Short mmCIF file of C-alpha atoms in Angstrom, two decimals:
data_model
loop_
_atom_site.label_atom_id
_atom_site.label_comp_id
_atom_site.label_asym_id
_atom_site.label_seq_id
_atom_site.Cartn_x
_atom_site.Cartn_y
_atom_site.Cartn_z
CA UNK V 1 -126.92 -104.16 30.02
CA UNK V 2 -125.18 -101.16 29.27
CA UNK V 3 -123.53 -98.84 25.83
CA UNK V 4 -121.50 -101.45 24.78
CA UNK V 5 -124.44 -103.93 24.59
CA UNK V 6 -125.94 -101.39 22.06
CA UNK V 7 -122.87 -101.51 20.38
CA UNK V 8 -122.41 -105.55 20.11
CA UNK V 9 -125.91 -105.57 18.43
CA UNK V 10 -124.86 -102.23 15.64
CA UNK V 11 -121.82 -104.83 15.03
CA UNK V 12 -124.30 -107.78 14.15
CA UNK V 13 -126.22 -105.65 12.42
CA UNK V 14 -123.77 -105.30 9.90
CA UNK V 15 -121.74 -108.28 9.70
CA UNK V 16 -125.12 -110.70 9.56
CA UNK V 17 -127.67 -108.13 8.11
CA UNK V 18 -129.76 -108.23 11.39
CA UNK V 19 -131.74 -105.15 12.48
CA UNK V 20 -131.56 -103.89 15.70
CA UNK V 21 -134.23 -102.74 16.42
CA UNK V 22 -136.03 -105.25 15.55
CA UNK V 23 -133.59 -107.69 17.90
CA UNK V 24 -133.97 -104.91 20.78
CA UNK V 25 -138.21 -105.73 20.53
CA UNK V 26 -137.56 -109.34 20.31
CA UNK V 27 -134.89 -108.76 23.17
CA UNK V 28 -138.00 -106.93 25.13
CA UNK V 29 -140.71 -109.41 24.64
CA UNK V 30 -138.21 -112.59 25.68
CA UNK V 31 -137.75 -110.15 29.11
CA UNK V 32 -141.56 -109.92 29.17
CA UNK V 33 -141.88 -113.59 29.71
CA UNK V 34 -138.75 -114.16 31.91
CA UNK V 35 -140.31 -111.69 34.33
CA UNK V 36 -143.93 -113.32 34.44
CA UNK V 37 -142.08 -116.81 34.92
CA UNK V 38 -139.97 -116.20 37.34
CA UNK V 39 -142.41 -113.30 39.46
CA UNK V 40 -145.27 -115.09 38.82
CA UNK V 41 -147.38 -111.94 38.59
CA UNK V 42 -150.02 -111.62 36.73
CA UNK V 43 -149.67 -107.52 36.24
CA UNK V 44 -149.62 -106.44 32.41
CA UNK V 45 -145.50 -105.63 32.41
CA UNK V 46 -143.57 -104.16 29.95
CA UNK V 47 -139.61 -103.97 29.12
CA UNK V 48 -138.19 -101.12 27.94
CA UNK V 49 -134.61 -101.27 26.66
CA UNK V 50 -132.67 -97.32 25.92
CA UNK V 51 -131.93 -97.25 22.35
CA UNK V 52 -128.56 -95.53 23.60
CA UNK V 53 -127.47 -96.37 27.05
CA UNK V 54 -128.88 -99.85 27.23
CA UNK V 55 -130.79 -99.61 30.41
CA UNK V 56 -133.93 -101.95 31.11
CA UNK V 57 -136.81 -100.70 32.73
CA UNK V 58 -139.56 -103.00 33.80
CA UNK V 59 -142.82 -101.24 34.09
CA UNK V 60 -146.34 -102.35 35.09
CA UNK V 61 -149.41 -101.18 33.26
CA UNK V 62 -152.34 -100.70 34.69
CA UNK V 63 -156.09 -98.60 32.98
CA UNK V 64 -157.24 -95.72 34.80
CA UNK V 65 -160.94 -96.93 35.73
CA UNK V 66 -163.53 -95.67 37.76
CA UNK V 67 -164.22 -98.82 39.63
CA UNK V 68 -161.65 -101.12 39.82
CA UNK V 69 -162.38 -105.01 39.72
CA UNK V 70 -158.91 -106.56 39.40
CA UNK V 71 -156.02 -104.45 41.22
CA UNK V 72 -153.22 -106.55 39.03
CA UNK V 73 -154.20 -103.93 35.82
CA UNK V 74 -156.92 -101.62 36.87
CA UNK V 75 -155.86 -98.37 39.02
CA UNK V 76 -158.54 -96.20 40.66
CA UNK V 77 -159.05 -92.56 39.30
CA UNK V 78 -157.79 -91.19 42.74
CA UNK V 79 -155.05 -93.29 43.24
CA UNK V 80 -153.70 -92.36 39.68
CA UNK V 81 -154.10 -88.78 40.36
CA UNK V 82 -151.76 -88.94 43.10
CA UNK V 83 -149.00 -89.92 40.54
CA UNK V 84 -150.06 -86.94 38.34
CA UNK V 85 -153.17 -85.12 38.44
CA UNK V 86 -153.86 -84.68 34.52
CA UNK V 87 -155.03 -88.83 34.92
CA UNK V 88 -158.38 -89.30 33.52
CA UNK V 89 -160.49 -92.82 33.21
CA UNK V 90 -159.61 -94.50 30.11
CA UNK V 91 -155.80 -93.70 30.82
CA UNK V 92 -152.92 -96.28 31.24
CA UNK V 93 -150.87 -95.40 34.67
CA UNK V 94 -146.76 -96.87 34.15
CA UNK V 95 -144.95 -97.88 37.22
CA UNK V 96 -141.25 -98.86 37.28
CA UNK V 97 -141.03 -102.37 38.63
CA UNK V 98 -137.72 -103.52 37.97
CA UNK V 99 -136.41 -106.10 40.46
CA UNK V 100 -132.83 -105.58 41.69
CA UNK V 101 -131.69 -108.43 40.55
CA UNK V 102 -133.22 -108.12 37.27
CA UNK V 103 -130.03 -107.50 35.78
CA UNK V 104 -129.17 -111.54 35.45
CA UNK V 105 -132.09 -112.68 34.12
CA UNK V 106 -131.96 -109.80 31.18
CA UNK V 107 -128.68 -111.14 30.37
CA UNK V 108 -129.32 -115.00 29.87
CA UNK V 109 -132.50 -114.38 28.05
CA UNK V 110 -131.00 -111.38 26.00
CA UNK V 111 -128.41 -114.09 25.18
CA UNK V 112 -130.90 -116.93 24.44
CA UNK V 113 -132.49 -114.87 21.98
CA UNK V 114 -129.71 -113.05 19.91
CA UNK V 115 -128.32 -116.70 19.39
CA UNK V 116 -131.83 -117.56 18.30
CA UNK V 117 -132.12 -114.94 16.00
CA UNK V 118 -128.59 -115.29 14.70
CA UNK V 119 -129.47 -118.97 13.58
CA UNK V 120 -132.80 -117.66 11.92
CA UNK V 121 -130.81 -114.97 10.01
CA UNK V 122 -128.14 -117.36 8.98
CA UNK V 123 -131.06 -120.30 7.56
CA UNK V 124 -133.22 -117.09 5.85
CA UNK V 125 -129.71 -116.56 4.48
CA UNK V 126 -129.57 -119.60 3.44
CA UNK V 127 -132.81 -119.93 1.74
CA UNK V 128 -132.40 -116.90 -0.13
CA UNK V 129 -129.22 -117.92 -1.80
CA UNK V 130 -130.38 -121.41 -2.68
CA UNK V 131 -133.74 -120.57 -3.58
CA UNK V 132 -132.02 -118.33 -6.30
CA UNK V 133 -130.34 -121.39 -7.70
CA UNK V 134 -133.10 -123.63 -8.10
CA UNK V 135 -132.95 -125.52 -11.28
CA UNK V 136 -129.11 -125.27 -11.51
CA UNK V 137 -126.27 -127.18 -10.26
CA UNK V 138 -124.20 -127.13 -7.69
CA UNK V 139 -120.50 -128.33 -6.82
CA UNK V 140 -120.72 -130.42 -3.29
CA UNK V 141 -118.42 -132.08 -0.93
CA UNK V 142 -119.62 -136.06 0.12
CA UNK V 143 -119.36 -136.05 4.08
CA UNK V 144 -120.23 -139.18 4.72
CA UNK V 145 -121.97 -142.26 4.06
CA UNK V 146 -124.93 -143.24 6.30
CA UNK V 147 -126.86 -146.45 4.72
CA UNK V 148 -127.92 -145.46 1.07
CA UNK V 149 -128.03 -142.22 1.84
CA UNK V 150 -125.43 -139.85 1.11
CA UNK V 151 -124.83 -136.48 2.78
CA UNK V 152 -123.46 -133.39 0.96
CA UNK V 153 -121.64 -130.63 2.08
CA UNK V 154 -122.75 -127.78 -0.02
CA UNK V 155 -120.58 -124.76 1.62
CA UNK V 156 -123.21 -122.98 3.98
CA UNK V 157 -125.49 -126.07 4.55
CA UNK V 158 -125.60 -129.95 4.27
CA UNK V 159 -128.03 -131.59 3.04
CA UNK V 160 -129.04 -135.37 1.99
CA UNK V 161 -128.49 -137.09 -1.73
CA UNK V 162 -131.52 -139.75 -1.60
CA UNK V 163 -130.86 -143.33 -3.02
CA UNK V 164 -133.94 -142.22 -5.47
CA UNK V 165 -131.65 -139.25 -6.29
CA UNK V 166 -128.27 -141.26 -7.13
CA UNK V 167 -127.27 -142.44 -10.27
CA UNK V 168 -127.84 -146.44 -10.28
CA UNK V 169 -123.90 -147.88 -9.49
CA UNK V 170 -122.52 -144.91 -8.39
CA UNK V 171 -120.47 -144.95 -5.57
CA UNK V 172 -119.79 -142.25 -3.45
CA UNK V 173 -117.04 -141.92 -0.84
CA UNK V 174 -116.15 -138.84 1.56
CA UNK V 175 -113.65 -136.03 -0.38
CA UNK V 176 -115.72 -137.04 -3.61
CA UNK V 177 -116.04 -133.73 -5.06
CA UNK V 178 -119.60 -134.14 -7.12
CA UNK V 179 -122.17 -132.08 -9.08
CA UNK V 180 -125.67 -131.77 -8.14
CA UNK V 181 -128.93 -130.81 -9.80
CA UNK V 182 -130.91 -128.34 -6.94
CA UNK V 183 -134.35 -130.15 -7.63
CA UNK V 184 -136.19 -127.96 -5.04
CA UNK V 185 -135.81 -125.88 -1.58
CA UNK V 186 -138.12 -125.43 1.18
CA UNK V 187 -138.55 -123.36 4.20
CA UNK V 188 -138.87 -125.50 6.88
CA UNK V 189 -138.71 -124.65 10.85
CA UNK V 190 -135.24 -126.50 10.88
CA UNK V 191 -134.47 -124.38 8.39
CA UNK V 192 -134.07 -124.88 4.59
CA UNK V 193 -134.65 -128.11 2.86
CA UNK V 194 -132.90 -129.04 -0.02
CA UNK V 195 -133.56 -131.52 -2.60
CA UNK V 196 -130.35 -132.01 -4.79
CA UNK V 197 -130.31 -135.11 -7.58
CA UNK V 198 -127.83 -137.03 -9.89
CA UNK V 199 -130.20 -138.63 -11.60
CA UNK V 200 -132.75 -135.65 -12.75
CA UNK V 201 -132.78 -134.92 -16.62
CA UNK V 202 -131.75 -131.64 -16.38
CA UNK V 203 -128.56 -132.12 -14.75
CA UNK V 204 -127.35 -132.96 -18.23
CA UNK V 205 -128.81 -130.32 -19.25
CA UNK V 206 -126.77 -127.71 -17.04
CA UNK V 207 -123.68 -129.70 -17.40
CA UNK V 208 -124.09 -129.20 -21.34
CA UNK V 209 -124.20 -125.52 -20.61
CA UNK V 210 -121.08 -125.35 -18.39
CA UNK V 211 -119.30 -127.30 -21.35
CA UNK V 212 -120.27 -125.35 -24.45
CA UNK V 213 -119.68 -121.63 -24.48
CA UNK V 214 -122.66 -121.55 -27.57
CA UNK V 215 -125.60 -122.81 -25.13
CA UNK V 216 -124.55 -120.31 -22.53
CA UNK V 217 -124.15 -117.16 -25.19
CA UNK V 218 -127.43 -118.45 -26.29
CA UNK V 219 -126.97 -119.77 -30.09
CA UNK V 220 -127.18 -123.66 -29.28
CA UNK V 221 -130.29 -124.53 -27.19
CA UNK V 222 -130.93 -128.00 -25.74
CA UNK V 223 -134.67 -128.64 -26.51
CA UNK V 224 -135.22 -131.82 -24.55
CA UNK V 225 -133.21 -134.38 -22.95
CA UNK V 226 -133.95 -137.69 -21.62
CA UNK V 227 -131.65 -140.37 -19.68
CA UNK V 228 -131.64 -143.61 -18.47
CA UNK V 229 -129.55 -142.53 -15.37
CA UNK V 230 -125.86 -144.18 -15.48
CA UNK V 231 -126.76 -146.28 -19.04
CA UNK V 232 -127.81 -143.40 -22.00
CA UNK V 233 -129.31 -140.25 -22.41
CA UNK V 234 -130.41 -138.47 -25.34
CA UNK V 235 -129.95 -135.18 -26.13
CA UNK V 236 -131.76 -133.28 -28.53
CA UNK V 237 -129.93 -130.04 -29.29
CA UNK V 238 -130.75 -126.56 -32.14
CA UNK V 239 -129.32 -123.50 -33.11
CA UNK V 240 -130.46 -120.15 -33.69
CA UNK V 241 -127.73 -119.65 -35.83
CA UNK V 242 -127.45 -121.86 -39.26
CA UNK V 243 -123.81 -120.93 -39.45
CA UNK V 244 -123.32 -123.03 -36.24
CA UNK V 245 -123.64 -126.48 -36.01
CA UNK V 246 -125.40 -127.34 -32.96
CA UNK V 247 -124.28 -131.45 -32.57
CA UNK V 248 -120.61 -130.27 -33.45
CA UNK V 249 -120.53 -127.99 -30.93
CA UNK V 250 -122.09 -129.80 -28.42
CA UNK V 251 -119.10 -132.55 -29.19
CA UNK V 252 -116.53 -130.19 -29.23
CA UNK V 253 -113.02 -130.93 -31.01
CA UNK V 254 -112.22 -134.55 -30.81
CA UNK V 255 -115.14 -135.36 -28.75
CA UNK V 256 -113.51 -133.32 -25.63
CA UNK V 257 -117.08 -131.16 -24.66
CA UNK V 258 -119.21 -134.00 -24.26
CA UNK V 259 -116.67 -136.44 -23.00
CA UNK V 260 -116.58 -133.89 -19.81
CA UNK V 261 -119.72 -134.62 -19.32
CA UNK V 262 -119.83 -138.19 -19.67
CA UNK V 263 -116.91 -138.36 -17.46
CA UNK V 264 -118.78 -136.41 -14.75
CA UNK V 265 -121.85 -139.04 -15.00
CA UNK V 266 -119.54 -141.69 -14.42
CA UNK V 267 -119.53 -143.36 -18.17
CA UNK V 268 -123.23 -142.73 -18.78
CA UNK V 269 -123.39 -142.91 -22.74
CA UNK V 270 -125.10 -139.44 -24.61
CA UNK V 271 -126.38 -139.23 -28.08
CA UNK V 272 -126.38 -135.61 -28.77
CA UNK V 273 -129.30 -135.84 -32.03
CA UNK V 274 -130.40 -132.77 -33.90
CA UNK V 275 -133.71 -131.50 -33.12
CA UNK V 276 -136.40 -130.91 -36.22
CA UNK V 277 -140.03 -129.43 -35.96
CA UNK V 278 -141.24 -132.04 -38.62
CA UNK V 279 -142.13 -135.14 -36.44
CA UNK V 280 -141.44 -137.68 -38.50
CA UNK V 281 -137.94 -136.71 -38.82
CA UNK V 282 -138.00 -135.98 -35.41
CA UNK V 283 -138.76 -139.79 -34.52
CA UNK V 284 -135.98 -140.76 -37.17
CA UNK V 285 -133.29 -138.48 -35.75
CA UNK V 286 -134.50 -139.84 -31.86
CA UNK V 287 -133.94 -143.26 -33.05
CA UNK V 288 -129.84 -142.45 -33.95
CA UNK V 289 -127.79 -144.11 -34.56
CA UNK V 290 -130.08 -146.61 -36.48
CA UNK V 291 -130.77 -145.43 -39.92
CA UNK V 292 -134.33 -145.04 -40.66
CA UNK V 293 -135.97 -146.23 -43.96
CA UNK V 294 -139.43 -144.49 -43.63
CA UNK V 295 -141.72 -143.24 -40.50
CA UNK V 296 -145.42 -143.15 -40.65
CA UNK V 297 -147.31 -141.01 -38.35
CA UNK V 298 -150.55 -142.23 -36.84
CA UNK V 299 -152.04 -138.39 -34.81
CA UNK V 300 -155.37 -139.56 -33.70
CA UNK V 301 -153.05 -142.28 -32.05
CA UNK V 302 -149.42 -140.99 -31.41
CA UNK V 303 -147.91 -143.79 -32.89
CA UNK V 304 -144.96 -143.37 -35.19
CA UNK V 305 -144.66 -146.81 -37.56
CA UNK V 306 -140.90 -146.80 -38.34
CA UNK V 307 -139.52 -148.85 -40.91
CA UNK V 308 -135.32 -149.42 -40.71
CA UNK V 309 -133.05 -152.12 -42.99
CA UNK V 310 -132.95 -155.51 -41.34
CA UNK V 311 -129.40 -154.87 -40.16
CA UNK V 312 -130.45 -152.09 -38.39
CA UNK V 313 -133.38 -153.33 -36.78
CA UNK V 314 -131.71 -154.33 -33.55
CA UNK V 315 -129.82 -151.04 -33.12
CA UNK V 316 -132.92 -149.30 -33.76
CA UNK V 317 -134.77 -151.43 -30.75
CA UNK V 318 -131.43 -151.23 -28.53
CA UNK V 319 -130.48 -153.31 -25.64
CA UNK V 320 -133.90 -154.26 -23.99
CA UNK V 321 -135.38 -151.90 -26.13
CA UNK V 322 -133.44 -149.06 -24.21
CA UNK V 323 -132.48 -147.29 -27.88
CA UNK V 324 -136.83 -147.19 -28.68
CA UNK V 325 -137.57 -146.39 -25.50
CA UNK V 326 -135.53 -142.98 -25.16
CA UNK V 327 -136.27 -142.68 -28.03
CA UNK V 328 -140.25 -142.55 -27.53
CA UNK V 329 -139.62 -140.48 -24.03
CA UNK V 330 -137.87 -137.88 -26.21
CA UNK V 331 -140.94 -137.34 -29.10
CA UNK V 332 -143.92 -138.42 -27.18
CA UNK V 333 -144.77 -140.65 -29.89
CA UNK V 334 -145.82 -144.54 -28.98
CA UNK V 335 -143.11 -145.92 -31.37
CA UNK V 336 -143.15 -149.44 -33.55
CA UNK V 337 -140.22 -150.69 -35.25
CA UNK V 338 -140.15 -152.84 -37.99
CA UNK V 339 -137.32 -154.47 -40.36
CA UNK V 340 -137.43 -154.25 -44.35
CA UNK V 341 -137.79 -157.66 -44.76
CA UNK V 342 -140.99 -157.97 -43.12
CA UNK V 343 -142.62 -155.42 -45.52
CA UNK V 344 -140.78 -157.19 -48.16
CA UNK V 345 -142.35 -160.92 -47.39
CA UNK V 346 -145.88 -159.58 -46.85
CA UNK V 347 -145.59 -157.36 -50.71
CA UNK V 348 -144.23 -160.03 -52.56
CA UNK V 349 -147.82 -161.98 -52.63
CA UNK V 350 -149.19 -159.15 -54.21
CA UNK V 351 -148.59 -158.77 -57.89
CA UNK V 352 -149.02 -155.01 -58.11
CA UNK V 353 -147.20 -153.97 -55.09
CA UNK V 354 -143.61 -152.04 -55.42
CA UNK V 355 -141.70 -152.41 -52.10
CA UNK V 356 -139.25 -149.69 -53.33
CA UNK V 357 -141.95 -147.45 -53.99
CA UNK V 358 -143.59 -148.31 -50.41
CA UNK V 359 -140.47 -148.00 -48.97
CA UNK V 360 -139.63 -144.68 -50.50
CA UNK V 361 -143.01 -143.31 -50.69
CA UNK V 362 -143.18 -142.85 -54.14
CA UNK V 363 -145.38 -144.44 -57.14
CA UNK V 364 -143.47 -147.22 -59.09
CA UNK V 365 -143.69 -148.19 -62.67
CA UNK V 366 -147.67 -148.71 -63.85
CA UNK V 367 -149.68 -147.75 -60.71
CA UNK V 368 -150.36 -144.37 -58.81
CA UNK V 369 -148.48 -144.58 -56.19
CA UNK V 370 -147.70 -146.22 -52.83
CA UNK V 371 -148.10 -143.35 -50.42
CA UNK V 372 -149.13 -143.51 -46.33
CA UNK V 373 -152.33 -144.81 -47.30
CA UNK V 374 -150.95 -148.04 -48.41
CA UNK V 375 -148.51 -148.44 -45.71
CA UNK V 376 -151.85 -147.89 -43.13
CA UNK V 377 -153.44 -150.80 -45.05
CA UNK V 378 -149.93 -152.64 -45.15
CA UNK V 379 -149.76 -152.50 -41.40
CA UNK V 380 -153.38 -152.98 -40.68
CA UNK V 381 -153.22 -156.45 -42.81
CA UNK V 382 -151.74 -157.64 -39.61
CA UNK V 383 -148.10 -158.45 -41.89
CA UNK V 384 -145.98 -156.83 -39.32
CA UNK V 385 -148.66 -157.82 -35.62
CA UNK V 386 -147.63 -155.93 -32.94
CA UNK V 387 -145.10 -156.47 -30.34
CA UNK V 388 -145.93 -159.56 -28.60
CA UNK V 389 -148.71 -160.60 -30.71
CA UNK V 390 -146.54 -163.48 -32.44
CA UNK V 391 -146.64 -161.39 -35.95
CA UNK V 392 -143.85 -159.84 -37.49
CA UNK V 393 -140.69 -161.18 -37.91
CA UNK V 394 -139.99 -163.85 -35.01
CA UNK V 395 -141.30 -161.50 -32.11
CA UNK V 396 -138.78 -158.44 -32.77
CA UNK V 397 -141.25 -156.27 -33.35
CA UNK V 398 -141.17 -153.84 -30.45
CA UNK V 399 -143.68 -151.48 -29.27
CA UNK V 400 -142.58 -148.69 -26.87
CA UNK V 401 -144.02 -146.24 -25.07
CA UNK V 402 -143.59 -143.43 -22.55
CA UNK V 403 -145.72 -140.80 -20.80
CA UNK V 404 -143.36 -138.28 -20.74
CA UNK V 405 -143.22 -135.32 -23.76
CA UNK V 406 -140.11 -133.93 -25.49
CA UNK V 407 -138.89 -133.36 -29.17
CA UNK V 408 -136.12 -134.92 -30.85
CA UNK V 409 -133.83 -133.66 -33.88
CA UNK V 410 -133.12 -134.21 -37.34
CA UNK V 411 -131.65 -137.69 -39.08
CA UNK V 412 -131.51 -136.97 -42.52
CA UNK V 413 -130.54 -133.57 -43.11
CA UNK V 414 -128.32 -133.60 -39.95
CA UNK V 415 -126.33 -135.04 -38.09
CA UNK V 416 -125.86 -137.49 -35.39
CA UNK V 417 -123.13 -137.65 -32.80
CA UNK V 418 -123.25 -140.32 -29.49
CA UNK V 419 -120.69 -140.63 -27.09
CA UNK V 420 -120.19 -143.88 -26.14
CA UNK V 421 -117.68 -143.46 -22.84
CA UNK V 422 -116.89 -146.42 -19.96
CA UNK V 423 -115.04 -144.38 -17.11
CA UNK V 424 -113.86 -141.76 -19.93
CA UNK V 425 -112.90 -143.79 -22.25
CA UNK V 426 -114.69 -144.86 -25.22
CA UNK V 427 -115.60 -142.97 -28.31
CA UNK V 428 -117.56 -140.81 -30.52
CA UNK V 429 -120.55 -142.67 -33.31
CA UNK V 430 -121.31 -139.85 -36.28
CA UNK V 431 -124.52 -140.27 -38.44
CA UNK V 432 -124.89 -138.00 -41.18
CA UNK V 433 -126.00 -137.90 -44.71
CA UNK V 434 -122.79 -139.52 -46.10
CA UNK V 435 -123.32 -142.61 -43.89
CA UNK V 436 -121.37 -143.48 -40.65
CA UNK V 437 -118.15 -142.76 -39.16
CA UNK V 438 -116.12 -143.72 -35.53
CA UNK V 439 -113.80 -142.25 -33.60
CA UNK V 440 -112.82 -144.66 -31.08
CA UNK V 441 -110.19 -144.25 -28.22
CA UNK V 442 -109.53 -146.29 -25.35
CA UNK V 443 -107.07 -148.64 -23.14
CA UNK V 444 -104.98 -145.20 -22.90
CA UNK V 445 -104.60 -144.86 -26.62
CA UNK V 446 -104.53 -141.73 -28.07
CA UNK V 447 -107.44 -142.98 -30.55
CA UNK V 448 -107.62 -142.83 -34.25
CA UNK V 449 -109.95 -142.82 -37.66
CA UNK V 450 -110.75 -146.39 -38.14
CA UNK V 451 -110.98 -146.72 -41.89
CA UNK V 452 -110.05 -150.34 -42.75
CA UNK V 453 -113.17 -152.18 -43.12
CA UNK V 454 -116.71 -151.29 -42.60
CA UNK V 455 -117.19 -149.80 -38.89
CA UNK V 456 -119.49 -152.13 -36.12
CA UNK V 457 -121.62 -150.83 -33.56
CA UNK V 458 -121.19 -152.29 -29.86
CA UNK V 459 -124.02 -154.94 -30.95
CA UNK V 460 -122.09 -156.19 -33.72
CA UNK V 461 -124.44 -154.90 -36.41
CA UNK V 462 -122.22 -153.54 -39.65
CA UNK V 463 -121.84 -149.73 -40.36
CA UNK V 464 -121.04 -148.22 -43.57
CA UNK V 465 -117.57 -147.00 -44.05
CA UNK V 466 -117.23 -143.01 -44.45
CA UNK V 467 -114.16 -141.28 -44.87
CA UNK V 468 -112.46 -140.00 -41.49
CA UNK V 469 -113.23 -136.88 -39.70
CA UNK V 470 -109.95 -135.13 -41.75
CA UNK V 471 -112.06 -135.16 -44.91
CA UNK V 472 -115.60 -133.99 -43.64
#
């Protein structure tokens, strides 16, 4: 080794942020063990290494004693003295025992480890700038396709897309340019470990925020979102500022915000709901687009008895019950639908009994009134049953429920806006206090207000006509 050694290691000190110093003592040790392995002496031997010239030095160590027992590191008080008289037990006597050919050895293993400590650098590097984006996404490159699994090409590192991780349907081939949620990293001796998803809730989340400049400045905050990965997700959305509506801008002009992001899920549908701190318009606005007729809240029990119009009732349930069951992931509320009618048929034997007034929550003519604590009796005569107790109304009562927490939004006072995409087409679904509107698009049409004729949902169930978007 020589100056321009030194000089190699100031250079990768500053292009990969690696001391040298501390390379020079892992350079040393690394000689240490060449040395023993291929001397096979068993003297205590260390490397020294010139800060400035470069020159190694291989020295043995031995303790000044005053009887020695093993000659390999124990030197006799005499025979120290001869090297320099100021020796004294208790000292440590160097001798230079560099073998000529030395020189060769120092250079592989000098080698061996600056390549080793390059790689370690470069995966700390690594780390460090991924473990400072945990809980965003990323952009990613697909590299290939091995099985299910799917690896990524993230820029500095690749890393695997699990099937558990993959939106249900989604096919992925290599040049696909996709974004990933960074679900966690870890340090492992291969270096780091990351664990990227398609499917995790917050990815709509941080796609939301790329979209709509009012969530990033802060004024529109996503409070919860939920998703069946590649089918629907609800989104329930606030503002800190009442001059801003948060649903609107979460849409953006002609649905073009959250179309991006339904286009970057591959069609998945989103109801963007507005969020309330009352829970039982909370469970009304979660249930959008149905309309709701009345919800009664059950706290010792968490179960939300909703009441909708009989037209309603199977939008409010959704396909396989997907529409209740978001819905009850979103609030945290065990959630059981019933139609009108059923409340209707079960009233109409009693003689003193004002469905409008149940319905409304309000006293009729000549009695009280027909508050919650009627409706708990209603229900608890058994006139609705439960979902797959044969009550009800033919067995479509449902009864959903999920584990998982979250808030929803406001139905009445507020609005609610679902886009309903295939591929990037489709359209927008508007609830608000005036009734419903649609904005549909498609087959390359530019789209337009239908307003002949009362609007449909994709089940088929009838919508009330509302003047187009020009006159809101």
């Amino acid at each position: 080794m020589n100056a321009e050694f030194i000089e190699a290691l100031e250079d990768l000190e500053r292009q990969k942020g690696i001391d040298k110093d501390t390379l020079l003592e892992a350079i040393e040790a690394a000689l240490v063990a060449a040395f023993r392995r291929h001397f096979g002496t068993a003297q205590n031997v260390a490397v020294r290494i010139d800060r400035e010239t470069g020159e190694i030095r291989v020295v043995a160590r031995r303790d000044v004693v005053e009887e020695v027992e093993d000659p390999s590191t124990q030197i006799s008080v005499a025979e120290a003295r001869e090297i320099d008289p100021r020796y004294k037990p208790g000292d440590v006597v160097e001798q230079e025992v560099t073998p000529r050919d030395f020189g060769r050895i120092a250079a592989q293993t000098a080698k061996q480890v600056v390549l080793q400590r390059i790689r370690e650098a470069e995966r700390d590097l690594i780390y460090e700038e991924f473990i400072a984006r945990e809980g965003d996404i990323v952009t990613g490159v697909v590299q290939r396709v091995q099985g299910r699994n799917v690896f990524v090409d993230l820029g500095r590192t690749e890393t695997v897309l699990f099937p558990s991780e993959q939106i249900p349907g989604e096919r992925y081939r290599p040049g696909d340019r996709i974004k990933v949620y960074i679900v966690e990293v870890r340090k492992t001796p291969k270096g780091p470990q990351i664990l990227i998803s398609r499917s995790h809730p917050n990815l709509i989340k941080r796609l939301f925020e790329l979209e709509v400049p009012e969530i990033h400045d802060g004024i529109v905050e996503i409070k919860e979102a939920v998703r069946e990965p590649g089918v629907r997700a609800k989104v329930a959305v606030d503002t800190r500022d009442e001059r801003v509506d948060p649903v609107g801008a979460c849409v953006g002009p002609r649905g073009a915000r959250v179309q991006a992001v339904v286009a970057e899920l591959r069609g998945e549908r989103i109801d963007v709901i507005r969020w309330a701190d009352e829970p039982e318009q909370f469970v009304a606005n979660a249930l959008s687009p149905a309309k709701v007729t009345r919800v009664i809240l059950e706290p010792e029990t968490r179960v939300a008895r909703v009441i909708v119009p009989d037209h309603q009732l199977s939008l409010a349930i959704g396909k396989e019950g997907q529409n209740a069951r978001l819905a009850a992931r979103l609030t945290g509320w065990k959630i059981d639908i019933h139609a009108e009618s059923q409340a209707a048929e079960w009233l109409a034997r009693e003689d003193d009994w004002d469905i409008d007034a149940v319905l409304a929550g309000a006293g009729g003519e000549g009695q009280e009134g027909a508050g919650d604590d009627d409706l708990d009796e209603l229900f608890g005569a058994g006139a609705f049953g439960d979902a797959g107790d044969g009550g009800g109304a033919g067995g479509e009562n449902w009864d959903w429920w999920s584990g998982e927490g979250g808030r929803g939004d406001d139905h009445g006072a507020g609005a609610a806006e679902e886009w309903a995409g295939e591929d990037g087409s489709g359209g927008w679904d508007e609830t608000g206090d005036g009734g419903d509107g649609r904005w549909e698009e498609g087959d390359g049409a530019a789209g337009g207000w239908d307003g002949e004729g009362p609007a449909q949902d994709q089940d088929g169930s009838p919508r009330a006509e509302t003047p187009g978007p020009e006159s809101r």
